mmCIF file of C-alpha atoms and ligand atoms in Angstrom:
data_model
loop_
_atom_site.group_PDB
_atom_site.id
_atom_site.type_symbol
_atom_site.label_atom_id
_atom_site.label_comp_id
_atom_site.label_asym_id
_atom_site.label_seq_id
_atom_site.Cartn_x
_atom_site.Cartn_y
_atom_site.Cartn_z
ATOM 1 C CA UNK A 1 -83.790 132.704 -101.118
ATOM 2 C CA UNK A 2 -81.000 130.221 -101.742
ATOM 3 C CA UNK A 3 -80.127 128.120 -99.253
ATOM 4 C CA UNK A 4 -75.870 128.477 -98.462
ATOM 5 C CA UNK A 5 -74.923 125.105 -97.656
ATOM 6 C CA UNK A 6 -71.693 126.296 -96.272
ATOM 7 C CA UNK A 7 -73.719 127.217 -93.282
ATOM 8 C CA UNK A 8 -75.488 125.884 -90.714
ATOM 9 C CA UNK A 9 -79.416 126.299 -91.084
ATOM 10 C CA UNK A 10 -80.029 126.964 -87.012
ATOM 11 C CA UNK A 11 -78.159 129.948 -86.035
ATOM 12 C CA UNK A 12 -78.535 128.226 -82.208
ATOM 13 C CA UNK A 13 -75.064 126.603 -82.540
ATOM 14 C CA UNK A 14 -73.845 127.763 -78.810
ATOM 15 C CA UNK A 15 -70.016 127.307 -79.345
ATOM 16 C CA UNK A 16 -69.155 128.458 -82.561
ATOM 17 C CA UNK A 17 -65.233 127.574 -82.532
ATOM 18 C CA UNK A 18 -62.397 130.002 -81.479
ATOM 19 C CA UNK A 19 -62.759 132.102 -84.708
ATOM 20 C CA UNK A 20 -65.982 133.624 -83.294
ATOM 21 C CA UNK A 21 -65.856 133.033 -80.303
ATOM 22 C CA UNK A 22 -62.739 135.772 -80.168
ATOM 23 C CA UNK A 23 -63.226 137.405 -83.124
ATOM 24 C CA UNK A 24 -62.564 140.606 -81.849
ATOM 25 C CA UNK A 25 -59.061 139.629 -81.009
ATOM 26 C CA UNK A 26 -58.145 138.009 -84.313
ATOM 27 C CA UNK A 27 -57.045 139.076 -87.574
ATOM 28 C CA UNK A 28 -60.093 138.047 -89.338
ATOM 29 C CA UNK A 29 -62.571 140.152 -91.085
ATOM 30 C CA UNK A 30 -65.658 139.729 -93.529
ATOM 31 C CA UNK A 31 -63.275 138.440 -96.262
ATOM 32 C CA UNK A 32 -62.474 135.447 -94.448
ATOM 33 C CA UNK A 33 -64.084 131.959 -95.454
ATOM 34 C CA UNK A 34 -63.908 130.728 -91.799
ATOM 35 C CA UNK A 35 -62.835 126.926 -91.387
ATOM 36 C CA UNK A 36 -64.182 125.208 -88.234
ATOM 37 C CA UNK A 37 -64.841 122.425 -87.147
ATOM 38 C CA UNK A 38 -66.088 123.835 -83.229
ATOM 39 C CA UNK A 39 -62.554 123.795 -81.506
ATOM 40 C CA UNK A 40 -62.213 125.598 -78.138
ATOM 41 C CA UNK A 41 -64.563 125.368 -75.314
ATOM 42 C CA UNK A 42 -62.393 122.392 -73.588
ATOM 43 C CA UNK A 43 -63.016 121.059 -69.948
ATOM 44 C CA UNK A 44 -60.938 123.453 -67.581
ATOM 45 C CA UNK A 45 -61.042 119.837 -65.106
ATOM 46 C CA UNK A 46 -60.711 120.538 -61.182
ATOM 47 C CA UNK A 47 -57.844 118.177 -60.244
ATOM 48 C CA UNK A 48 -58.713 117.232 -56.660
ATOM 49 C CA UNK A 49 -55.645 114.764 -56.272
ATOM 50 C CA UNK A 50 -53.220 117.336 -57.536
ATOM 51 C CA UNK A 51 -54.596 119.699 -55.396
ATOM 52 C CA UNK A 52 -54.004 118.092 -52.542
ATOM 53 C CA UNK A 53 -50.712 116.926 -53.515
ATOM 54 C CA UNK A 54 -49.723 120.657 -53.832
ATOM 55 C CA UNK A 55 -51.806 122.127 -51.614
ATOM 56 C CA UNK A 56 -53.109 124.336 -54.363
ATOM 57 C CA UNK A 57 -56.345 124.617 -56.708
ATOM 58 C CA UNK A 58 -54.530 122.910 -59.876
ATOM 59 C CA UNK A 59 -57.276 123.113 -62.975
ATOM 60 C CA UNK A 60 -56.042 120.551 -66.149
ATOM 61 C CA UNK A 61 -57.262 122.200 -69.505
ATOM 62 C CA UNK A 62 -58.135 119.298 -71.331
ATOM 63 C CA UNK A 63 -57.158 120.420 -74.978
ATOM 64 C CA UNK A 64 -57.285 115.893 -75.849
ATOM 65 C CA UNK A 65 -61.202 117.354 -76.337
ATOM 66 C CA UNK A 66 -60.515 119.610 -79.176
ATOM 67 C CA UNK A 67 -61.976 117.748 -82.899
ATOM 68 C CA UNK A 68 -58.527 115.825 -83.279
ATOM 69 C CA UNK A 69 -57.738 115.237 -80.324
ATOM 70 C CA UNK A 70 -55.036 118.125 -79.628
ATOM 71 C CA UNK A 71 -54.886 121.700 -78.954
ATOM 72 C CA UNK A 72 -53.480 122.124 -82.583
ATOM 73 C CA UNK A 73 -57.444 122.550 -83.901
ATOM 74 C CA UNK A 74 -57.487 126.303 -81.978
ATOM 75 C CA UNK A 75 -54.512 127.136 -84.219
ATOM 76 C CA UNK A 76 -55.243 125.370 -87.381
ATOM 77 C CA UNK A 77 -58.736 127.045 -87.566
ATOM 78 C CA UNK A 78 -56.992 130.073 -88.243
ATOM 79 C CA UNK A 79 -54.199 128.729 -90.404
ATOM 80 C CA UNK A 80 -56.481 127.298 -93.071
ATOM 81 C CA UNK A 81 -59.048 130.005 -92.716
ATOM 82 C CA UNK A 82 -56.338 132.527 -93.849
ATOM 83 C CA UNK A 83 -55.025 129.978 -96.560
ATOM 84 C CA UNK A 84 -58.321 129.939 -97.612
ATOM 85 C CA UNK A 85 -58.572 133.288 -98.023
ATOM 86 C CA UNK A 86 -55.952 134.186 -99.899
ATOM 87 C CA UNK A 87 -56.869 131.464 -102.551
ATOM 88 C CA UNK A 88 -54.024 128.777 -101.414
ATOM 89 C CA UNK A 89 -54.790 124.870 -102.644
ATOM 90 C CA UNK A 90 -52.226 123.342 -100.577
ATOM 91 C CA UNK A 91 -50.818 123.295 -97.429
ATOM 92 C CA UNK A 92 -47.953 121.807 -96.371
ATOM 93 C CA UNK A 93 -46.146 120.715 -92.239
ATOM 94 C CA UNK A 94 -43.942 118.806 -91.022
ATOM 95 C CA UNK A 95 -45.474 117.091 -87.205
ATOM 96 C CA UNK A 96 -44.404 115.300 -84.603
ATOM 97 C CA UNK A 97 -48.150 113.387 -85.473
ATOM 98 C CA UNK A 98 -50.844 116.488 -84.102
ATOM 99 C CA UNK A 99 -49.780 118.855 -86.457
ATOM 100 C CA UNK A 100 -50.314 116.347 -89.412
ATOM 101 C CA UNK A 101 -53.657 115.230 -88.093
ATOM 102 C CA UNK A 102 -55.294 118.705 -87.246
ATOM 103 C CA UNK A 103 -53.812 119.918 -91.119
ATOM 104 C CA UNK A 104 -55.411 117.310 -92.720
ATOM 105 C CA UNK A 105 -58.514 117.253 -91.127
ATOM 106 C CA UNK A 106 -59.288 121.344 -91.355
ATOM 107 C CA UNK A 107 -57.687 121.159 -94.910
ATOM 108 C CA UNK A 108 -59.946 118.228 -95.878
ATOM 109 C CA UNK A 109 -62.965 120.802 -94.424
ATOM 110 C CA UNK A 110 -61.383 123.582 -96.967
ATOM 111 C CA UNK A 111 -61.477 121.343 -100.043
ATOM 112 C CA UNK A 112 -57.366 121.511 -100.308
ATOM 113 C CA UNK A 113 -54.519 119.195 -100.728
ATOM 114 C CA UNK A 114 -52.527 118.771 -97.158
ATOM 115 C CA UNK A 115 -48.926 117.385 -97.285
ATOM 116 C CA UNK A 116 -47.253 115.967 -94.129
ATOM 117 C CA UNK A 117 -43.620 115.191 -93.407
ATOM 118 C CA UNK A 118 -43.371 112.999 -90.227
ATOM 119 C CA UNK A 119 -40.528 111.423 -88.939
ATOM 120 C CA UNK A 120 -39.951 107.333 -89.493
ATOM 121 C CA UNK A 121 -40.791 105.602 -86.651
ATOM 122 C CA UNK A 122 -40.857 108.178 -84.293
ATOM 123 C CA UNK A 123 -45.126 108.999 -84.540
ATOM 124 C CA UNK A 124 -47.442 107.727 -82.838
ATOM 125 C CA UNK A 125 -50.196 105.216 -84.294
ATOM 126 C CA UNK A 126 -53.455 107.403 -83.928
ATOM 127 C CA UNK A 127 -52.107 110.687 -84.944
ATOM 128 C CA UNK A 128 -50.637 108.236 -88.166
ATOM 129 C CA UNK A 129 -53.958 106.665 -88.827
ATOM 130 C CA UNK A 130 -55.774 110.587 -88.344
ATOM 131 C CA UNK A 131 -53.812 112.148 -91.187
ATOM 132 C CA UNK A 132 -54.514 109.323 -93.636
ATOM 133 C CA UNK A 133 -58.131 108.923 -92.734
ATOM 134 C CA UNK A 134 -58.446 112.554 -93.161
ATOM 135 C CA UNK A 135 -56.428 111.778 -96.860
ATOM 136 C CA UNK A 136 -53.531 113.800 -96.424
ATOM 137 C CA UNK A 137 -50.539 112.663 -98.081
ATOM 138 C CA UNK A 138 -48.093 111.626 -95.931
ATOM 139 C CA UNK A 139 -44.449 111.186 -96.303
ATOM 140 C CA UNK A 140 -42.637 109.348 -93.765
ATOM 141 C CA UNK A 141 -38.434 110.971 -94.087
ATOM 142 C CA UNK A 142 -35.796 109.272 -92.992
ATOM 143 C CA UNK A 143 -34.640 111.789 -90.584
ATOM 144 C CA UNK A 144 -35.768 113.960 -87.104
ATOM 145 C CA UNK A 145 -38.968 116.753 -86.777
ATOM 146 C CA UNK A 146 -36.121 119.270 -87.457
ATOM 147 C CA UNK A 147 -34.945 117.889 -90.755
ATOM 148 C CA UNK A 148 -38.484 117.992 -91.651
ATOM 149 C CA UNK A 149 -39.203 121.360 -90.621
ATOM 150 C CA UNK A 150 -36.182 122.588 -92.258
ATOM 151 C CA UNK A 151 -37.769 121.042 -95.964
ATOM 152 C CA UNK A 152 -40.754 122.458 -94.746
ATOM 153 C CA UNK A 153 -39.641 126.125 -94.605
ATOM 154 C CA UNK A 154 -37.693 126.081 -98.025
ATOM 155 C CA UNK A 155 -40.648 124.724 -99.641
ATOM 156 C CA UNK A 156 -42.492 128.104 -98.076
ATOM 157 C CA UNK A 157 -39.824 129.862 -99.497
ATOM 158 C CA UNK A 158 -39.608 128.778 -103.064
ATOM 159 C CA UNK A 159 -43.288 127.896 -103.908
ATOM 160 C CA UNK A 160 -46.000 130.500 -104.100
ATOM 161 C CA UNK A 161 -47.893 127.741 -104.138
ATOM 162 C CA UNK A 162 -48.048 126.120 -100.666
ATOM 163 C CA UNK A 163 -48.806 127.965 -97.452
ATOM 164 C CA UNK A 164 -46.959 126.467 -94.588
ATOM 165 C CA UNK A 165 -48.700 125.594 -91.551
ATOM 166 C CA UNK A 166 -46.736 125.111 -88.662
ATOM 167 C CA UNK A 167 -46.436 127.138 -85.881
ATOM 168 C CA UNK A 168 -43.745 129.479 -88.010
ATOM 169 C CA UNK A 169 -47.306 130.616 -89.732
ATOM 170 C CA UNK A 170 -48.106 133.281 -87.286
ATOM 171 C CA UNK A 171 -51.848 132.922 -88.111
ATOM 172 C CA UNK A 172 -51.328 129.116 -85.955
ATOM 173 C CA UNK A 173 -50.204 131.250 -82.509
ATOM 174 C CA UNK A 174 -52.953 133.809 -83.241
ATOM 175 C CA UNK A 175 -55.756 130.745 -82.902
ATOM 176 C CA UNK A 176 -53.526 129.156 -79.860
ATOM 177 C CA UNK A 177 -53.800 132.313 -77.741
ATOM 178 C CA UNK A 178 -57.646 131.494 -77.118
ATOM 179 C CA UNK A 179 -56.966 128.618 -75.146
ATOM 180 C CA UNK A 180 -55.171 131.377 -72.787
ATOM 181 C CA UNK A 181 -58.951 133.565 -72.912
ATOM 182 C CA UNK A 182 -60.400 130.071 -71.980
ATOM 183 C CA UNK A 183 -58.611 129.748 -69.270
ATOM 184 C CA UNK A 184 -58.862 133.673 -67.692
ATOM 185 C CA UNK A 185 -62.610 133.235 -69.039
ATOM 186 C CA UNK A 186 -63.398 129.799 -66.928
ATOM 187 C CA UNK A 187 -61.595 130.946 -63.768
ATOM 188 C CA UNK A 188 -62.750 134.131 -63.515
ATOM 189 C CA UNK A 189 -58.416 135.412 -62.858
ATOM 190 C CA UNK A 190 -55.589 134.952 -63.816
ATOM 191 C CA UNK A 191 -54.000 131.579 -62.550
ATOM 192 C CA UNK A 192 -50.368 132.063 -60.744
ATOM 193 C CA UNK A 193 -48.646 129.494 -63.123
ATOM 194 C CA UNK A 194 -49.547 128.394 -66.040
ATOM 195 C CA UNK A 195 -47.834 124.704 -66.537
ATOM 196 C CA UNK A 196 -47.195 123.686 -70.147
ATOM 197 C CA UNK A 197 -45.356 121.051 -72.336
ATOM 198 C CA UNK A 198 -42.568 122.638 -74.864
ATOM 199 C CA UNK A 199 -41.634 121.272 -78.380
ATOM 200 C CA UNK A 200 -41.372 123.484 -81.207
ATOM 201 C CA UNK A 201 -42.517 126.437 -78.293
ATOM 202 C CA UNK A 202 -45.275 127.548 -80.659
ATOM 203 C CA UNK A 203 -47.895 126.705 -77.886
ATOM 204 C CA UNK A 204 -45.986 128.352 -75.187
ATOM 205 C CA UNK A 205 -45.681 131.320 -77.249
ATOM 206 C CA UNK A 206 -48.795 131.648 -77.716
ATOM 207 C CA UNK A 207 -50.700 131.324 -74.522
ATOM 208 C CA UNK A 208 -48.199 133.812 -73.406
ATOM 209 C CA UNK A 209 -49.738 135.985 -75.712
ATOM 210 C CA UNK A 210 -53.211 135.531 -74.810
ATOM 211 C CA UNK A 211 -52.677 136.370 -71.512
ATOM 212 C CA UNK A 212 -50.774 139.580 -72.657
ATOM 213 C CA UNK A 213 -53.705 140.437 -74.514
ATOM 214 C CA UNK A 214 -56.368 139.690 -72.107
ATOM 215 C CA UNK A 215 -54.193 142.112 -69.842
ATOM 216 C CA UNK A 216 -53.576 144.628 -72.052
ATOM 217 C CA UNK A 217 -57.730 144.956 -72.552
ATOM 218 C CA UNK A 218 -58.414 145.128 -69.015
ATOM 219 C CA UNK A 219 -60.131 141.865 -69.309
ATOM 220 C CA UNK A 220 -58.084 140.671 -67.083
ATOM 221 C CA UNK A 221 -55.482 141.900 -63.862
ATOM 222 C CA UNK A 222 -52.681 140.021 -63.703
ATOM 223 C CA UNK A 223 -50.293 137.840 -65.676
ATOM 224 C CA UNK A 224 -49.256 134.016 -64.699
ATOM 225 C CA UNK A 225 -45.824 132.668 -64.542
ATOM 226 C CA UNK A 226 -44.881 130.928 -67.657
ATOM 227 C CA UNK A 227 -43.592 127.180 -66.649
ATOM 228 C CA UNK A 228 -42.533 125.375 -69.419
ATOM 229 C CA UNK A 229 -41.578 121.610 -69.620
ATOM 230 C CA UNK A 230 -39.166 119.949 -72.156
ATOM 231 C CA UNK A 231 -38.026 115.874 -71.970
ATOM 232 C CA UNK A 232 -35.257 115.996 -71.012
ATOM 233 C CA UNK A 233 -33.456 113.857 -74.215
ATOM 234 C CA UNK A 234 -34.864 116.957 -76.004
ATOM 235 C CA UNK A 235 -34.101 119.809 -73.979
ATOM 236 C CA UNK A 236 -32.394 122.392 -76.388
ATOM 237 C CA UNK A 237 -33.990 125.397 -74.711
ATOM 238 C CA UNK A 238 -33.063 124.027 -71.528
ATOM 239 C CA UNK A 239 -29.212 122.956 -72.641
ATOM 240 C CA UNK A 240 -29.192 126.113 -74.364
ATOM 241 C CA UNK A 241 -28.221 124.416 -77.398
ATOM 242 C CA UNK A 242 -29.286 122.066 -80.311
ATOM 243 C CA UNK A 243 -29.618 118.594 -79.892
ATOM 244 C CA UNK A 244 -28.763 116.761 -82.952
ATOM 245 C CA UNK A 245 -30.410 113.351 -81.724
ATOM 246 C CA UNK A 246 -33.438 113.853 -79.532
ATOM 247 C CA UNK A 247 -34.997 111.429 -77.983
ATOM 248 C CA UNK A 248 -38.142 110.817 -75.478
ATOM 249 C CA UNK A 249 -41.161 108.608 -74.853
ATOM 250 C CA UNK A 250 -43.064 111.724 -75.611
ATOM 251 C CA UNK A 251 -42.507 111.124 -79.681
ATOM 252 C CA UNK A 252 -45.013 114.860 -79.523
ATOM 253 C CA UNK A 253 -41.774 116.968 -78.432
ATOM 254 C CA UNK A 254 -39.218 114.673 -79.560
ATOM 255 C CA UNK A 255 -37.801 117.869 -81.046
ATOM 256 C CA UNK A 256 -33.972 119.227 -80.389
ATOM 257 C CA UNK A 257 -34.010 122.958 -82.314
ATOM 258 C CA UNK A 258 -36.927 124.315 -81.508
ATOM 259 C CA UNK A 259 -38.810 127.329 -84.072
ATOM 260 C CA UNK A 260 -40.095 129.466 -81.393
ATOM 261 C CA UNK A 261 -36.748 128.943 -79.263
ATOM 262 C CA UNK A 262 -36.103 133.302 -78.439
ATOM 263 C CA UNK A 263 -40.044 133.699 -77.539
ATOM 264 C CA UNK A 264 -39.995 130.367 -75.405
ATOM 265 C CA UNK A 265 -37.172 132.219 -73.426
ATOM 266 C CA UNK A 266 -39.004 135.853 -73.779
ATOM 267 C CA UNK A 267 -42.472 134.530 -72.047
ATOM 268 C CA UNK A 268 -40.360 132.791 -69.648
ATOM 269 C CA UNK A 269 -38.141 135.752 -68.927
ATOM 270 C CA UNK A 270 -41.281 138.297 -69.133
ATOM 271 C CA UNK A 271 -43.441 136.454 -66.174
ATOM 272 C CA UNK A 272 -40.522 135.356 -64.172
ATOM 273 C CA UNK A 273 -41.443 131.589 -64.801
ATOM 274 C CA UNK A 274 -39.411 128.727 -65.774
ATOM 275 C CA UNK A 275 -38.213 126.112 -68.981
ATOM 276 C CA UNK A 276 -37.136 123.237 -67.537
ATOM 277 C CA UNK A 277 -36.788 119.453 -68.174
ATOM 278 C CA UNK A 278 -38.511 115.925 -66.672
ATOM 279 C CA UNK A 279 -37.253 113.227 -66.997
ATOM 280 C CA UNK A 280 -39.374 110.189 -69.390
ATOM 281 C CA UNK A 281 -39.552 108.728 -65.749
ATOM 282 C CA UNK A 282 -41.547 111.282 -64.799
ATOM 283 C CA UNK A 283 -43.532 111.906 -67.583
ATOM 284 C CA UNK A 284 -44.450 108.415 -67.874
ATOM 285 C CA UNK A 285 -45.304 108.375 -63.499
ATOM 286 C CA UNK A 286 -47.269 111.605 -64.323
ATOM 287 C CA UNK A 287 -49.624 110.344 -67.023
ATOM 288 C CA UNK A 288 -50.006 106.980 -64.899
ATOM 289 C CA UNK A 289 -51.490 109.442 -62.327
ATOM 290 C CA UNK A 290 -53.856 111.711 -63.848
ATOM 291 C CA UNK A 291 -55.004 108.604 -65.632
ATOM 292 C CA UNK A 292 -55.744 106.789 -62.545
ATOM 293 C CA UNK A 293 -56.405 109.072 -59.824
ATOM 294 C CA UNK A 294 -57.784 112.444 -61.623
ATOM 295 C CA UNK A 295 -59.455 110.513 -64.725
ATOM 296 C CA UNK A 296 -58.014 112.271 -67.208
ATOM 297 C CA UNK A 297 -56.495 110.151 -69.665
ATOM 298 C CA UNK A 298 -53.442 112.499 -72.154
ATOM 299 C CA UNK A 299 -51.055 111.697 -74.275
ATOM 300 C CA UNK A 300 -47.240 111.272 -72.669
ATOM 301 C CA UNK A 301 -46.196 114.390 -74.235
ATOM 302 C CA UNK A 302 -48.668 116.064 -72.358
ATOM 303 C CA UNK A 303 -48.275 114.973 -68.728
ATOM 304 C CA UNK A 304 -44.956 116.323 -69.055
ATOM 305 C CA UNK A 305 -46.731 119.873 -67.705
ATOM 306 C CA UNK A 306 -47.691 117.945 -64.939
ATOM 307 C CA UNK A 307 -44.335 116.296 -64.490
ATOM 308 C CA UNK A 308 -43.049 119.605 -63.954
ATOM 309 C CA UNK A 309 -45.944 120.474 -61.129
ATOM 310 C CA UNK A 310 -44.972 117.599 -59.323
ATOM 311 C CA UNK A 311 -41.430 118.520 -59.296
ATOM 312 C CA UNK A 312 -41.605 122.199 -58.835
ATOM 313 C CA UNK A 313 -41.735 123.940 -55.348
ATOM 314 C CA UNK A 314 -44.679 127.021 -55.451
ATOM 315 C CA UNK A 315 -46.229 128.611 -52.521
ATOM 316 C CA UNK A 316 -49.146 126.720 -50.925
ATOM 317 C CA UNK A 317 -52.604 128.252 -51.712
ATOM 318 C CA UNK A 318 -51.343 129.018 -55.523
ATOM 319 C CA UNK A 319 -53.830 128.727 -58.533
ATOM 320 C CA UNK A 320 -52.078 126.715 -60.993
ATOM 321 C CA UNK A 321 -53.157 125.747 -64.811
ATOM 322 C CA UNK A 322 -51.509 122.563 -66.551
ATOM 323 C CA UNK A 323 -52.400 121.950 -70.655
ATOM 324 C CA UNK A 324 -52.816 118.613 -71.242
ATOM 325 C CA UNK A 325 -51.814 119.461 -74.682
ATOM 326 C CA UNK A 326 -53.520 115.714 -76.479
ATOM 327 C CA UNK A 327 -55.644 112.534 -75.715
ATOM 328 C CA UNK A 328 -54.541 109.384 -74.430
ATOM 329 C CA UNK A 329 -55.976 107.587 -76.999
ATOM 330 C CA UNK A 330 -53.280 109.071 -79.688
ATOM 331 C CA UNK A 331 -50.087 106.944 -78.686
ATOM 332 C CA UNK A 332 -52.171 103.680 -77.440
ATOM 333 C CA UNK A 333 -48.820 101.929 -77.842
ATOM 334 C CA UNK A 334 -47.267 103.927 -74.904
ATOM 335 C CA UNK A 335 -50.842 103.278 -72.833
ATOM 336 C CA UNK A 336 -50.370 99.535 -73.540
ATOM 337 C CA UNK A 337 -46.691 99.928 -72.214
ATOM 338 C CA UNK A 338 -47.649 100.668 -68.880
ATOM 339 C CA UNK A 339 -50.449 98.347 -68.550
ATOM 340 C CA UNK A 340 -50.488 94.578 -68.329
ATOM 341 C CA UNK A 341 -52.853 93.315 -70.579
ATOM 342 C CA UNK A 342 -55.192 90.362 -68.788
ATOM 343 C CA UNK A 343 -55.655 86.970 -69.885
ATOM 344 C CA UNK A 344 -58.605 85.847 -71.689
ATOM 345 C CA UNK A 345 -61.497 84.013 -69.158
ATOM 346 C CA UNK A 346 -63.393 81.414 -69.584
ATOM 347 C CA UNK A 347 -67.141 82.969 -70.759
ATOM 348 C CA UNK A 348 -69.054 81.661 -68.227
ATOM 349 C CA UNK A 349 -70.269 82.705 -65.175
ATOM 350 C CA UNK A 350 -68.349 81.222 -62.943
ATOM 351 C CA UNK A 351 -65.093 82.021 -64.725
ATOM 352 C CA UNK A 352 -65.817 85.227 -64.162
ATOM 353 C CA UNK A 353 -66.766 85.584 -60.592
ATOM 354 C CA UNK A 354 -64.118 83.205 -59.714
ATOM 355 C CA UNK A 355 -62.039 86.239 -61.359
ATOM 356 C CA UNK A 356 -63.781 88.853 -59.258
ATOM 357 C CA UNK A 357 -63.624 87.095 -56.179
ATOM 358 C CA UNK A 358 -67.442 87.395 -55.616
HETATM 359 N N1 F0G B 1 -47.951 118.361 -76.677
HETATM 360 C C1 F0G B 1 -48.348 117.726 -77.787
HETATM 361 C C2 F0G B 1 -49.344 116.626 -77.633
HETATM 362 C C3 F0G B 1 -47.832 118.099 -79.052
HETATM 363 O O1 F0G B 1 -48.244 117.457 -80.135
HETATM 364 C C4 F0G B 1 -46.875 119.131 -79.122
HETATM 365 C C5 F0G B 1 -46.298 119.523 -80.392
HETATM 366 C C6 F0G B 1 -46.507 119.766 -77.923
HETATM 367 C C7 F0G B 1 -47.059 119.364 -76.733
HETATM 368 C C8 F0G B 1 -45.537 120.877 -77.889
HETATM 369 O O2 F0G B 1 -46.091 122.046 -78.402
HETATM 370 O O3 F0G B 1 -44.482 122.414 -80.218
HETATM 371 O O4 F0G B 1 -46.037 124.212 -79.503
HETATM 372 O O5 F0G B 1 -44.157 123.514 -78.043
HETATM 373 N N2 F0G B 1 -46.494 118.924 -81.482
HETATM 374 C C9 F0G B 1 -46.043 119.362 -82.801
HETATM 375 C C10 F0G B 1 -46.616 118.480 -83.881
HETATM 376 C C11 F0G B 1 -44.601 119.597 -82.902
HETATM 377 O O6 F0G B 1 -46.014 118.362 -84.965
HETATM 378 O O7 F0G B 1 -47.684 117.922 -83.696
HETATM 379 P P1 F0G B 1 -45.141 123.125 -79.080
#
């Protein structure tokens, strides 16, 4: 029998990626040419600190572990797989950097041509060096996310040719909504809040979903209250209006019109939760902490969910989720910001324990 190289040869692969790992609640069937690279399964981290700072059992979902480094993967699994199957060659985003680097990466895996549209200046250096590795092409505009998105959707709309990617492809929500079974799986419940970074809102819209569906099967018995967390120099949803100009430490939701602005506001609305804004203060004093005292090193963007813990009263005894939606090691310009780096030492012994003090 012919071996199929586009599968493994041991069928003792224990995570198989979110495609198959939730099959049943995804519109995939036998038709479709499944893209993975083994997202999902990412550390649902006890955060003792937090805890006690809150007096509550606060988990951190640790999406920094996914293949690229963000919580994109769950969604772009599904986005290319569908390309695939339809027969598309090329996809197309625009990204605040994640979006670019998952896209390249899972088209790369598919064998198509991925084309990225980030903003000048405004992305940070790993997500930047991800996408080219991966051999997208990139095109750095002269303009915001928005602008970008905006050329994004009329190239949907004129080409038969390109299948669009971002979170406006509903397939990209449809993969997102696992990390939301992760969660309800790994805890056994339903967590009281659910903490989460908003940008574009695709993420938020789709964990909202997840638990709706994980609900609606029985699987689970109760919903969480949606918190979501914008910077606050890019808090459209928030403002309740565009900002023209946006601006934040947290390049990831630099973003001031936001696609998935009405279901932001539905899952907050729906679970009696919250969309609110932190300052970059506060993001930056956030990521300092869980970087120092809980070990768990995210990108800015994504201690913004924490940011919002920290500021936000909830009753004592409450189980609380945050996404850390990316890994530190994306924006190491930002982690070199809040660090001094040290001197260089002598190499020699005593150098060096003069320098410890021992
Ligand atoms: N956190 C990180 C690290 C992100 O990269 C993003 C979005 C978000 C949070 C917000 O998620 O947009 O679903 O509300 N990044 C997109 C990108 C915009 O292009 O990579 P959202």
């Amino acid at each position: 029998m012919a071996q199929d190289l586009n599968r493994p040869a041991s069928d003792r692969l224990t995570w198989r990626g979110v495609v198959e790992e939730y099959r049943s609640f995804l519109p995939v069937d036998e038709k479709t040419p499944v893209v993975t690279l083994g997202e999902g399964r990412t550390p649902l981290i006890y955060a003792s600190e937090l805890s006690k700072e809150k007096s509550c059992q606060v988990y951190l979902k640790y999406e920094g572990a996914n293949p690229t480094g963000s919580f994109k993967d769950r969604g772009m699994t599904m986005a290319i797989s569908k390309a695939a199957e339809s027969g598309s060659q090329t996809v197309v985003c625009a990204s605040t950097g994640n979006t670019s680097a998952s896209a390249a990466a899972y088209a790369a895996k598919a064998g198509m041509t991925c084309a990225v549209l980030i903003p000048e200046g405004y992305i940070a250096l790993g997500k930047l060096a991800q996408a080219l590795v991966y051999g997208a092409k990139v095109m750095q505009i002269r303009g915001n996310f928005d602008q970008a998105l905006q050329i994004v959707r009329e190239l949907g709309e004129n080409s038969d040719k390109v299948t669009v990617v971002n979170s406006i492809n509903p397939y990209r929500i449809e993969g997102q909504k696992t990390g939301a079974f992760e969660i309800v799986d790994g805890l056994g419940r339903v967590p009281d809040f659910h903490f989460i970074p908003v940008g574009n809102a695709g993420n938020i819209t789709a964990y909202w979903k997840g638990y709706k569906e994980y609900f609606n099967a029985g699987i689970s018995s109760g919903l969480p209250k949606m918190m979501g967390f914008q910077a606050a120099g890019s808090a459209p949803i928030v403002l309740g209006h565009v900002v023209e100009n946006p601006d934040t430490v947290a390049t990831a939701i630099r973003i001031g019109n936001p696609a998935s602005w009405d279901n932001a506001v539905a899952a907050k609305n729906e679970s009696g939760g919250l969309i609110d804004s932190v300052e970059d203060s506060e993001i930056l004093a956030a990521y300092r902490f869980l970087a120092s005292r809980e070990s768990v090193f995210c990108e800015p963007a994504s201690a913004a969910s924490v940011a919002g813990l920290l500021r936000t009263d909830i009753p004592k005894g409450s189980t609380v989720v945050c996404v850390l939606t990316g890994h530190g090691l994306k924006d190491p310009d930002v982690a070199i910001s809040q660090i001094t780096v040290p001197d260089a030492v002598d190499a020699t012994y005593e150098a060096i324990s003069k320098e410890l003090g021992v």
